[in-house]
């Protein structure tokens, strides 16, 4: 997975600010996740925590290609997407802390971030379960002629679920504007793709549904952005769904509970060489887009942001117990 | 001005009125279009409303319910049909882990106003096609579960469900589609019935018979039989299984002091169990006899007619149970 | 779907008896189904009745290629397979009548014929539900090194279920000896394939699972037999699963309740020209394998067989009510 | 000679003993091999038994349970693990419409001796990962449902289940794996416990507390609390939820005249409802107060710790309920 994004900077006609912003977002996510891990270790965060470290380029690249009106829906590994889509580190960290100021008021926790004001329809924890929902969101967009594309994010493991099959077929039959973004990080929890998927090439699964597809180097933020733009264009033009496979790697365990017995340190270190953040920083440096000082400053800024987020989360109040029964049903009591 | 129409036509009217009223309301399901619906409820709708609003789907219960939920999240008003409740088991993850959770999980910012129409029922359909799982759905917070017995409730509930903002399990019964009953004339305005509340459909003083859907007619039939023998039975149609209106049953029991529940599902952990448990809590001192439950034999439903007949409750079993609770003379508490 | 089986008679090195037997089985199934329809109309059979009229060549061709040790499992349209696998018309008809002498003692009815003594694992009525079961049966065969192949029969509509996807992927990953026999009769109940399947070519669905596949003219019993032999050979040799698509057509409604509003009389009549039984009879006549007299005699014999089956079913007793609770659990009461 | 071992090790012992005893016994499930099992129950088994008998599967709950059922039909003895009972909803069609029906549908000629191990439980896992559906499974004829609370039951039930010929829902609890308890030494022979029968684990005279799985410990804790105040509580561990041993509860109630059920599932239509309904039928005259049910609040389970704590029953709620039924002085029947 060697990167070739630098050459593309001109083609993509990206302004320096845009490029710097892509870097900043990846750096912010990285810092956020590292602090989340630390706070988890300290017992301030509990339950399941799935961090995005090592995969930032996919989320940032894809979201950077989306329009505001486009919809985003993801699986439980959702922190990076939430931040890229504009959820504040404060609201995100507070959610992990289970506070009232959390992005969903402490109801969902790590796996269920969402912000409909940003068309981010949330993170879901039943593997594959969000894929039919995404097809439905795309149907709503098509039905109401909203010209909005749905980006549905899930992993290699999720492609083995019946939900993927049923939703992909339906999306194709109805030519729904939805991108199935498969983050192929080679493992579903502790199980390597080759042991559980008949094909290692996820894009090949699109053939059975007559769905267009592509593979992209998920460690190269510009390559991802470019591939996402093409996929979005495909869907927006009414050509039906698109399956985009991003080749990436999870640098950390599946969740905080993961002993990682299923893969070797060597393997992890090999893939760490393709860390999307230094890769991109070096590219921008060698292309003279920005200086080391600028990057140091950005790193310092995002670090501060995240520390403030932790501070904010700590200071925030827990949800008011009297609100525990709110939101069970949308229509209170009888419906007239 | 009310007219007599069938349960099926009541559903058709509700669907048509809601589709005409609101562009966002659309139908999806297996064979609802070209075929006309496995129980002929949507016959002619495809021709009338076109493919955009009457969508034949693949045989993908999980996928189509999930897509309906997603469409509802996105602002539409899907009414999805699952041919029978037996197949809803394939979609139950989308119903329980998604539709029922969304609103809470996302702190009220997302809702899933989807109506899932499905048919329970039997008739020599064999072990996998004769079940009814209303008790499972009634167990789940975040869902509304209705099981109309009359054409009027069928229409009024369906219209309300399609306008509400919550996921609704709308459970019909294959043996009721032909039943006829009084339903207000559309001219007289929208028939919108709240999705809650049991109804006392027959007043009585000696024993209370509680049921819903087809079981309600067994209870009514039993009440008429009992009347011949001078026993006055009060009959309650629960109508809605979540939220469950226990208060109305308690009211009645305070008067009759005897209760029998009637259902077509297996007896253990059926809705009758919840009603019995709740009523003994709230009307303990008013009960002169144990609450009796009439349900199906706890056996997969066999195909052979003579065996199938033995599985399901019938009027006579209800009569017997009612006499049983009345016959019992109390022994002072041990 | 024009037939080309005649030319193959020699290649297949089939004896006259074998050929006549293929004809006899198709004729028997046809007669059985016609009588079942009649008895249904008379109210002696109830519930769901799905007949196999028009599709006989697929079932007969496939079963004729199977070894005794091979396993058969089908969806609810199972009469033809049961008869081809050796279930007697008596036991089959008695089951439809709900009698104690039925093949499953009146418990299952039309959709649930089975006879384990013939490795016929039954008909199942949840569309797609039998496919994972078939994978499991194949796993049992592989695990116990029984050299037995599982033939799993279902329709075009079932390929859209998550069960198909999950089972096909699993079967491929574990290289299980199972043939997914897709009877593509162009409709799932009243819904045409093109409205609900992203691809009309069922064999294309095998690609996503890296499963070998083939399509065959399902109205040509010899072509089906030959294709089945190849598929069985493939599985027996340890090459994993195989997807065989049989192109066929349902001459009758989906079930007795079907108004058939979804297709035109013209369409049905067009396909009726490919009736597998006269097609095969004429081939054998023109190849001089058998004479019209012989066929007339066979037709008379199977007719008699089926009439006797109806007679038997009528005379048989209904199940003893005292046995209603038998078979709920295999271990009665406590398990030690 | 008994030793103290953990619930997890009891399960590991059972699996190992059965795999060593019978080649046909094998394991399949998500991440049971290379990962070691999401709750570390099968850690090391892949290395010990190899890929043939310890099979990591795709994330395909429906497919793998169905394949396990098929393998069982074909003569094997699969023990399939579903990471949590929340995901069992995706496989429920195979469990209820297939595994539970086969034997009856085919008149006893086919059986499905499959054991489905899965974990209920919670711990800030959020709305979709904190549920427990034992009541749903206990409703279904054709299934056996066990929910062991102790290491001994966990081992004894699992071994028996793997040798029996019926499908068994074997429901563990994520918060019990570390619990330790006495279990016979393997040297002393196979520990095979029948898959039925509740057990009185603490004798008492004033009130009966009934529960299972983790709820059993809440009941025990409450009994100890009550003892301090001179209230003698009898504690029954139901252990098996289908078949449900009501007789043992009735026996106890005839002595204590008071009953409280305790469960972690939502209260409505939980197993407690069935117990209450059945006991009031069979011990009506012995009840001095309504049967009280303690269950979860009927709300999806929120992530925030302070809210989650309020959802589930705890020892104090059980104590309160017990005092409630005892405090009540009877009013003569209405
Ligand atoms: C239906 C279901 N089965 C199992 C799980 C447990 N689980 C959570 S994440 C996961 C692995 C998913 O892998 P993949 O889809 O590749 O996503 P990744 O975590 O690698 O990004 C599993 C098995 C679940 N949450 N839902
Ligand atoms: C899960 C499920 N959904 C729906 C049905 C109702 N149903 C019975 S047969 C059928 C059509 C199946 O079509 P296909 O697989 O092509 O088989 P065919 O009848 O054409 O041979 C449907 C929708 C069912 N039995 N099971
Ligand atoms: Mg992965
Ligand atoms: Mg078909």
CSV table of N, CA, C and O in Angstrom, one decimal, chain A residues 73 104-105 107-108 112-114 116 120-124 126 129-130 132-133 135-137 139-140 142-146 162-163 166-167 169-170 174 324-336, chain B residues 23-26 28 52-53 55-58 60-63 66-67 69-71 73-76 93-94 97-98 102-111 141-144 160 164-166 193-196:
chain,number,residue,atom,x,y,z
A,73,UNK,N,-23.8,7.1,7.2
A,73,UNK,CA,-24.2,6.2,8.3
A,73,UNK,C,-23.1,5.1,8.4
A,73,UNK,O,-22.5,4.7,7.4
A,104,UNK,N,-25.1,12.2,22.0
A,104,UNK,CA,-26.5,11.6,22.1
A,104,UNK,C,-26.8,11.5,23.6
A,104,UNK,O,-27.5,10.5,24.1
A,105,UNK,N,-26.4,12.5,24.4
A,105,UNK,CA,-26.8,12.6,25.8
A,105,UNK,C,-26.5,11.3,26.7
A,105,UNK,O,-27.2,11.0,27.6
A,107,UNK,N,-26.8,8.3,25.9
A,107,UNK,CA,-27.7,7.1,25.6
A,107,UNK,C,-26.9,6.0,24.9
A,107,UNK,O,-27.1,4.9,25.1
A,108,UNK,N,-26.1,6.5,23.9
A,108,UNK,CA,-25.5,5.5,23.0
A,108,UNK,C,-24.1,5.0,23.3
A,108,UNK,O,-23.7,3.9,23.2
A,112,UNK,N,-22.5,4.6,19.1
A,112,UNK,CA,-23.8,5.2,18.6
A,112,UNK,C,-23.7,6.7,18.5
A,112,UNK,O,-24.7,7.3,18.8
A,113,UNK,N,-22.6,7.2,18.1
A,113,UNK,CA,-22.6,8.6,17.8
A,113,UNK,C,-23.5,9.0,16.7
A,113,UNK,O,-23.8,8.1,15.8
A,114,UNK,N,-24.1,10.1,16.7
A,114,UNK,CA,-24.9,10.6,15.5
A,114,UNK,C,-25.2,12.1,15.7
A,114,UNK,O,-25.1,12.6,16.7
A,116,UNK,N,-27.9,14.3,13.4
A,116,UNK,CA,-28.7,14.5,12.2
A,116,UNK,C,-28.6,15.9,11.6
A,116,UNK,O,-28.8,16.1,10.4
A,120,UNK,N,-25.5,13.0,9.6
A,120,UNK,CA,-24.8,11.8,10.1
A,120,UNK,C,-25.8,11.0,10.9
A,120,UNK,O,-26.2,11.3,12.0
A,121,UNK,N,-26.2,9.9,10.3
A,121,UNK,CA,-27.3,9.1,10.8
A,121,UNK,C,-26.9,8.0,11.8
A,121,UNK,O,-27.7,7.2,12.2
A,122,UNK,N,-25.7,8.1,12.2
A,122,UNK,CA,-25.3,7.3,13.4
A,122,UNK,C,-24.5,6.1,13.2
A,122,UNK,O,-24.3,5.7,12.0
A,123,UNK,N,-23.9,5.7,14.3
A,123,UNK,CA,-23.1,4.4,14.3
A,123,UNK,C,-24.0,3.3,14.8
A,123,UNK,O,-24.9,3.6,15.7
A,124,UNK,N,-23.9,2.1,14.3
A,124,UNK,CA,-24.7,1.0,14.6
A,124,UNK,C,-23.8,-0.2,15.0
A,124,UNK,O,-22.8,-0.4,14.4
A,126,UNK,N,-24.9,-3.6,15.4
A,126,UNK,CA,-25.2,-4.9,14.9
A,126,UNK,C,-24.5,-5.0,13.6
A,126,UNK,O,-24.9,-4.3,12.6
A,129,UNK,N,-26.2,-4.6,10.2
A,129,UNK,CA,-27.6,-4.0,10.4
A,129,UNK,C,-27.8,-2.7,9.8
A,129,UNK,O,-29.0,-2.4,9.4
A,130,UNK,N,-26.8,-1.9,9.6
A,130,UNK,CA,-27.0,-0.5,9.1
A,130,UNK,C,-27.1,-0.5,7.6
A,130,UNK,O,-27.6,0.5,7.0
A,132,UNK,N,-29.1,-2.3,5.4
A,132,UNK,CA,-30.5,-2.0,4.9
A,132,UNK,C,-31.0,-0.6,5.2
A,132,UNK,O,-31.7,0.0,4.4
A,133,UNK,N,-30.6,-0.1,6.4
A,133,UNK,CA,-31.0,1.2,6.8
A,133,UNK,C,-30.5,2.2,5.7
A,133,UNK,O,-31.2,3.1,5.3
A,135,UNK,N,-29.8,1.7,2.6
A,135,UNK,CA,-30.6,1.5,1.4
A,135,UNK,C,-31.9,2.3,1.5
A,135,UNK,O,-32.3,3.0,0.6
A,136,UNK,N,-32.5,2.2,2.7
A,136,UNK,CA,-33.7,3.0,2.9
A,136,UNK,C,-33.5,4.5,2.9
A,136,UNK,O,-34.3,5.2,2.3
A,137,UNK,N,-32.4,4.9,3.5
A,137,UNK,CA,-32.1,6.4,3.4
A,137,UNK,C,-32.0,6.8,2.0
A,137,UNK,O,-32.4,7.9,1.6
A,139,UNK,N,-33.3,5.4,-0.6
A,139,UNK,CA,-34.6,5.3,-1.2
A,139,UNK,C,-35.4,6.7,-0.9
A,139,UNK,O,-36.0,7.3,-1.7
A,140,UNK,N,-35.2,7.1,0.4
A,140,UNK,CA,-35.9,8.4,0.8
A,140,UNK,C,-35.3,9.5,-0.1
A,140,UNK,O,-36.1,10.4,-0.5
A,142,UNK,N,-34.0,9.3,-3.1
A,142,UNK,CA,-34.4,9.1,-4.5
A,142,UNK,C,-35.9,9.5,-4.6
A,142,UNK,O,-36.3,10.2,-5.5
A,143,UNK,N,-36.7,9.0,-3.7
A,143,UNK,CA,-38.1,9.2,-3.7
A,143,UNK,C,-38.5,10.7,-3.6
A,143,UNK,O,-39.4,11.1,-4.3
A,144,UNK,N,-37.7,11.4,-2.8
A,144,UNK,CA,-38.0,12.8,-2.6
A,144,UNK,C,-37.1,13.7,-3.5
A,144,UNK,O,-37.1,14.9,-3.4
A,145,UNK,N,-36.4,13.0,-4.5
A,145,UNK,CA,-35.5,13.7,-5.4
A,145,UNK,C,-34.7,14.8,-4.7
A,145,UNK,O,-34.7,15.9,-5.1
A,146,UNK,N,-33.9,14.3,-3.7
A,146,UNK,CA,-33.1,15.2,-3.0
A,146,UNK,C,-31.7,15.3,-3.5
A,146,UNK,O,-30.9,16.1,-2.9
A,162,UNK,N,-26.1,-11.6,5.9
A,162,UNK,CA,-27.2,-11.6,4.9
A,162,UNK,C,-27.7,-10.2,4.7
A,162,UNK,O,-28.3,-9.9,3.6
A,163,UNK,N,-27.6,-9.4,5.7
A,163,UNK,CA,-28.1,-8.0,5.6
A,163,UNK,C,-27.4,-7.3,4.4
A,163,UNK,O,-28.0,-6.5,3.7
A,166,UNK,N,-28.9,-8.8,1.1
A,166,UNK,CA,-30.3,-8.3,0.8
A,166,UNK,C,-30.3,-6.9,0.5
A,166,UNK,O,-31.1,-6.4,-0.4
A,167,UNK,N,-29.5,-6.1,1.2
A,167,UNK,CA,-29.5,-4.6,0.9
A,167,UNK,C,-28.9,-4.3,-0.4
A,167,UNK,O,-29.3,-3.4,-1.1
A,169,UNK,N,-28.6,-6.2,-3.1
A,169,UNK,CA,-29.5,-6.6,-4.2
A,169,UNK,C,-30.6,-5.6,-4.3
A,169,UNK,O,-30.9,-5.1,-5.5
A,170,UNK,N,-31.2,-5.2,-3.2
A,170,UNK,CA,-32.3,-4.2,-3.3
A,170,UNK,C,-31.9,-2.9,-3.8
A,170,UNK,O,-32.5,-2.3,-4.7
A,174,UNK,N,-33.3,-1.2,-7.3
A,174,UNK,CA,-34.0,0.1,-7.3
A,174,UNK,C,-33.1,1.2,-7.7
A,174,UNK,O,-33.4,2.4,-7.5
A,324,UNK,N,-34.5,9.4,32.2
A,324,UNK,CA,-34.2,8.1,31.7
A,324,UNK,C,-35.2,7.5,30.8
A,324,UNK,O,-34.9,6.7,29.9
A,325,UNK,N,-36.5,7.8,31.0
A,325,UNK,CA,-37.5,7.3,30.2
A,325,UNK,C,-37.9,8.1,29.0
A,325,UNK,O,-38.8,7.8,28.2
A,326,UNK,N,-37.2,9.2,28.8
A,326,UNK,CA,-37.4,10.0,27.6
A,326,UNK,C,-37.0,9.2,26.3
A,326,UNK,O,-36.1,8.4,26.4
A,327,UNK,N,-37.6,9.5,25.2
A,327,UNK,CA,-37.2,9.0,23.9
A,327,UNK,C,-37.5,7.5,23.7
A,327,UNK,O,-37.0,6.9,22.7
A,328,UNK,N,-38.3,6.9,24.6
A,328,UNK,CA,-38.6,5.5,24.3
A,328,UNK,C,-39.5,5.4,23.0
A,328,UNK,O,-39.3,4.6,22.1
A,329,UNK,N,-40.5,6.3,23.0
A,329,UNK,CA,-41.4,6.4,21.9
A,329,UNK,C,-41.4,7.9,21.5
A,329,UNK,O,-41.2,8.8,22.3
A,330,UNK,N,-41.6,8.1,20.2
A,330,UNK,CA,-41.6,9.5,19.7
A,330,UNK,C,-42.9,10.2,20.0
A,330,UNK,O,-43.0,11.4,20.3
A,331,UNK,N,-44.0,9.4,19.9
A,331,UNK,CA,-45.3,9.9,20.3
A,331,UNK,C,-45.6,9.5,21.7
A,331,UNK,O,-45.8,8.3,22.0
A,332,UNK,N,-45.7,10.5,22.6
A,332,UNK,CA,-46.0,10.2,24.0
A,332,UNK,C,-47.4,9.7,24.2
A,332,UNK,O,-48.3,10.2,23.6
A,333,UNK,N,-47.5,8.6,24.9
A,333,UNK,CA,-48.9,8.1,25.2
A,333,UNK,C,-49.6,7.7,24.0
A,333,UNK,O,-49.1,7.2,23.0
A,334,UNK,N,-50.9,8.1,24.0
A,334,UNK,CA,-51.8,7.7,22.9
A,334,UNK,C,-51.4,8.5,21.6
A,334,UNK,O,-50.8,9.6,21.7
A,335,UNK,N,-51.8,8.0,20.5
A,335,UNK,CA,-51.5,8.6,19.2
A,335,UNK,C,-52.8,9.0,18.6
A,335,UNK,O,-53.7,8.1,18.4
A,336,UNK,N,-53.0,10.3,18.3
A,336,UNK,CA,-54.3,10.7,17.6
A,336,UNK,C,-54.0,11.2,16.2
A,336,UNK,O,-52.9,11.6,15.9
B,23,UNK,N,-48.2,12.0,0.2
B,23,UNK,CA,-47.3,11.4,-0.8
B,23,UNK,C,-46.2,10.6,-0.2
B,23,UNK,O,-45.7,9.7,-0.9
B,24,UNK,N,-45.8,10.9,1.0
B,24,UNK,CA,-44.7,10.1,1.6
B,24,UNK,C,-45.1,8.7,2.0
B,24,UNK,O,-44.2,7.9,2.3
B,25,UNK,N,-46.4,8.5,2.1
B,25,UNK,CA,-46.8,7.1,2.4
B,25,UNK,C,-46.7,6.2,1.2
B,25,UNK,O,-47.2,6.5,0.1
B,26,UNK,N,-46.0,5.1,1.3
B,26,UNK,CA,-45.9,4.1,0.2
B,26,UNK,C,-45.9,2.7,0.8
B,26,UNK,O,-45.7,2.5,2.0
B,28,UNK,N,-44.4,-1.3,0.6
B,28,UNK,CA,-43.5,-2.2,0.0
B,28,UNK,C,-43.7,-3.6,0.6
B,28,UNK,O,-44.2,-3.7,1.8
B,52,UNK,N,-43.7,3.4,-8.0
B,52,UNK,CA,-42.9,4.2,-7.0
B,52,UNK,C,-43.5,4.0,-5.7
B,52,UNK,O,-42.8,3.9,-4.7
B,53,UNK,N,-44.8,3.9,-5.6
B,53,UNK,CA,-45.5,3.8,-4.3
B,53,UNK,C,-46.0,2.5,-3.9
B,53,UNK,O,-46.5,2.3,-2.8
B,55,UNK,N,-44.3,-1.1,-4.1
B,55,UNK,CA,-43.0,-1.7,-4.5
B,55,UNK,C,-43.0,-3.1,-4.1
B,55,UNK,O,-42.9,-3.5,-3.0
B,56,UNK,N,-43.0,-4.0,-5.2
B,56,UNK,CA,-42.7,-5.4,-5.0
B,56,UNK,C,-41.3,-5.6,-4.6
B,56,UNK,O,-40.4,-4.9,-5.2
B,57,UNK,N,-41.0,-6.4,-3.6
B,57,UNK,CA,-39.6,-6.5,-3.1
B,57,UNK,C,-39.1,-8.0,-3.3
B,57,UNK,O,-39.9,-8.9,-3.5
B,58,UNK,N,-37.8,-8.1,-3.2
B,58,UNK,CA,-37.3,-9.5,-3.2
B,58,UNK,C,-37.7,-10.2,-1.9
B,58,UNK,O,-38.2,-9.5,-1.0
B,60,UNK,N,-36.6,-10.9,1.0
B,60,UNK,CA,-35.5,-10.4,1.8
B,60,UNK,C,-36.1,-9.7,3.0
B,60,UNK,O,-36.0,-8.5,3.2
B,61,UNK,N,-36.8,-10.5,3.9
B,61,UNK,CA,-37.5,-9.8,5.0
B,61,UNK,C,-36.6,-8.9,5.8
B,61,UNK,O,-37.0,-7.8,6.2
B,62,UNK,N,-35.4,-9.3,6.1
B,62,UNK,CA,-34.5,-8.5,6.9
B,62,UNK,C,-34.2,-7.2,6.1
B,62,UNK,O,-34.3,-6.1,6.7
B,63,UNK,N,-33.9,-7.4,4.9
B,63,UNK,CA,-33.5,-6.2,4.0
B,63,UNK,C,-34.6,-5.3,3.8
B,63,UNK,O,-34.4,-4.0,3.9
B,66,UNK,N,-35.5,-3.4,7.1
B,66,UNK,CA,-34.4,-2.5,7.3
B,66,UNK,C,-34.5,-1.3,6.4
B,66,UNK,O,-34.4,-0.1,6.8
B,67,UNK,N,-34.8,-1.5,5.1
B,67,UNK,CA,-34.9,-0.5,4.2
B,67,UNK,C,-36.1,0.4,4.5
B,67,UNK,O,-36.0,1.6,4.3
B,69,UNK,N,-37.3,0.9,7.5
B,69,UNK,CA,-36.9,1.7,8.6
B,69,UNK,C,-36.0,2.9,8.2
B,69,UNK,O,-36.2,4.0,8.6
B,70,UNK,N,-35.1,2.6,7.3
B,70,UNK,CA,-34.2,3.7,6.8
B,70,UNK,C,-35.0,4.7,6.1
B,70,UNK,O,-34.7,5.9,6.2
B,71,UNK,N,-35.9,4.3,5.3
B,71,UNK,CA,-36.7,5.2,4.5
B,71,UNK,C,-37.5,6.1,5.5
B,71,UNK,O,-37.7,7.3,5.3
B,73,UNK,N,-36.6,6.9,8.5
B,73,UNK,CA,-35.6,7.8,9.1
B,73,UNK,C,-35.4,9.0,8.2
B,73,UNK,O,-35.3,10.1,8.6
B,74,UNK,N,-35.5,8.7,6.9
B,74,UNK,CA,-35.2,9.7,5.9
B,74,UNK,C,-36.4,10.5,5.5
B,74,UNK,O,-36.4,11.3,4.6
B,75,UNK,N,-37.5,10.4,6.3
B,75,UNK,CA,-38.7,11.2,6.1
B,75,UNK,C,-39.9,10.6,5.4
B,75,UNK,O,-40.9,11.3,5.2
B,76,UNK,N,-39.8,9.4,4.9
B,76,UNK,CA,-40.9,8.8,4.3
B,76,UNK,C,-41.8,8.1,5.3
B,76,UNK,O,-41.5,8.0,6.5
B,93,UNK,N,-34.4,-8.8,13.9
B,93,UNK,CA,-33.3,-7.9,14.3
B,93,UNK,C,-33.5,-6.5,13.9
B,93,UNK,O,-33.2,-5.6,14.7
B,94,UNK,N,-34.0,-6.3,12.7
B,94,UNK,CA,-34.3,-4.9,12.3
B,94,UNK,C,-35.4,-4.3,13.1
B,94,UNK,O,-35.4,-3.1,13.4
B,97,UNK,N,-33.7,-4.7,17.2
B,97,UNK,CA,-32.4,-4.0,17.5
B,97,UNK,C,-32.2,-2.7,16.8
B,97,UNK,O,-31.3,-2.0,17.0
B,98,UNK,N,-33.1,-2.4,15.8
B,98,UNK,CA,-33.0,-1.2,15.1
B,98,UNK,C,-34.2,-0.3,15.3
B,98,UNK,O,-34.2,0.7,16.0
B,102,UNK,N,-33.7,3.0,17.8
B,102,UNK,CA,-33.2,4.2,17.2
B,102,UNK,C,-33.5,5.5,18.0
B,102,UNK,O,-32.7,6.3,18.3
B,103,UNK,N,-34.8,5.6,18.3
B,103,UNK,CA,-35.2,6.9,18.9
B,103,UNK,C,-34.6,7.1,20.2
B,103,UNK,O,-34.1,8.2,20.5
B,104,UNK,N,-34.5,6.1,21.0
B,104,UNK,CA,-33.8,6.2,22.3
B,104,UNK,C,-32.3,6.3,22.2
B,104,UNK,O,-31.7,7.2,22.8
B,105,UNK,N,-31.7,5.5,21.4
B,105,UNK,CA,-30.3,5.4,21.2
B,105,UNK,C,-29.7,6.7,20.8
B,105,UNK,O,-28.6,7.1,21.2
B,106,UNK,N,-30.5,7.4,20.0
B,106,UNK,CA,-30.0,8.7,19.4
B,106,UNK,C,-30.7,9.9,20.1
B,106,UNK,O,-30.8,11.0,19.5
B,107,UNK,N,-31.1,9.6,21.3
B,107,UNK,CA,-31.7,10.7,22.2
B,107,UNK,C,-32.8,11.5,21.5
B,107,UNK,O,-32.8,12.7,21.6
B,108,UNK,N,-33.6,10.8,20.8
B,108,UNK,CA,-34.8,11.5,20.3
B,108,UNK,C,-34.6,12.2,19.0
B,108,UNK,O,-35.5,12.8,18.4
B,109,UNK,N,-33.4,12.2,18.5
B,109,UNK,CA,-33.1,13.0,17.2
B,109,UNK,C,-33.5,12.2,16.0
B,109,UNK,O,-33.6,12.8,14.9
B,110,UNK,N,-33.6,10.9,16.1
B,110,UNK,CA,-34.0,10.1,14.9
B,110,UNK,C,-35.2,9.3,15.3
B,110,UNK,O,-35.4,8.8,16.4
B,111,UNK,N,-36.1,9.1,14.4
B,111,UNK,CA,-37.3,8.3,14.6
B,111,UNK,C,-37.6,7.4,13.4
B,111,UNK,O,-37.1,7.7,12.3
B,141,UNK,N,-39.9,-2.7,24.6
B,141,UNK,CA,-40.1,-1.3,24.7
B,141,UNK,C,-39.6,-0.6,23.4
B,141,UNK,O,-38.6,-1.1,22.8
B,142,UNK,N,-40.3,0.4,22.9
B,142,UNK,CA,-39.9,1.1,21.7
B,142,UNK,C,-40.7,0.7,20.5
B,142,UNK,O,-40.7,1.3,19.5
B,143,UNK,N,-41.6,-0.4,20.8
B,143,UNK,CA,-42.5,-0.8,19.7
B,143,UNK,C,-43.9,-0.5,20.2
B,143,UNK,O,-44.2,-0.5,21.4
B,144,UNK,N,-44.8,-0.3,19.2
B,144,UNK,CA,-46.2,-0.3,19.5
B,144,UNK,C,-46.8,-1.6,18.8
B,144,UNK,O,-46.4,-1.9,17.7
B,160,UNK,N,-54.0,5.6,11.9
B,160,UNK,CA,-53.3,6.3,13.0
B,160,UNK,C,-51.8,5.9,13.0
B,160,UNK,O,-50.9,6.7,13.1
B,164,UNK,N,-48.4,8.2,12.9
B,164,UNK,CA,-47.6,8.4,14.1
B,164,UNK,C,-46.2,8.4,13.8
B,164,UNK,O,-45.7,8.3,12.6
B,165,UNK,N,-45.3,8.5,14.8
B,165,UNK,CA,-43.9,8.6,14.6
B,165,UNK,C,-43.1,7.4,15.2
B,165,UNK,O,-41.9,7.5,15.3
B,166,UNK,N,-43.8,6.4,15.5
B,166,UNK,CA,-43.2,5.2,16.1
B,166,UNK,C,-43.3,4.0,15.2
B,166,UNK,O,-44.3,3.9,14.4
B,193,UNK,N,-58.1,6.1,15.3
B,193,UNK,CA,-58.2,5.5,16.6
B,193,UNK,C,-56.9,5.5,17.3
B,193,UNK,O,-55.9,5.1,16.8
B,194,UNK,N,-56.9,6.0,18.6
B,194,UNK,CA,-55.6,6.0,19.3
B,194,UNK,C,-55.1,4.5,19.4
B,194,UNK,O,-55.8,3.6,19.6
B,195,UNK,N,-53.7,4.4,19.4
B,195,UNK,CA,-53.1,3.1,19.5
B,195,UNK,C,-53.0,2.7,20.9
B,195,UNK,O,-51.9,2.3,21.4
B,196,UNK,N,-54.1,2.7,21.6
B,196,UNK,CA,-54.1,2.2,23.0
B,196,UNK,C,-55.5,2.0,23.5
B,196,UNK,O,-56.4,2.5,22.9
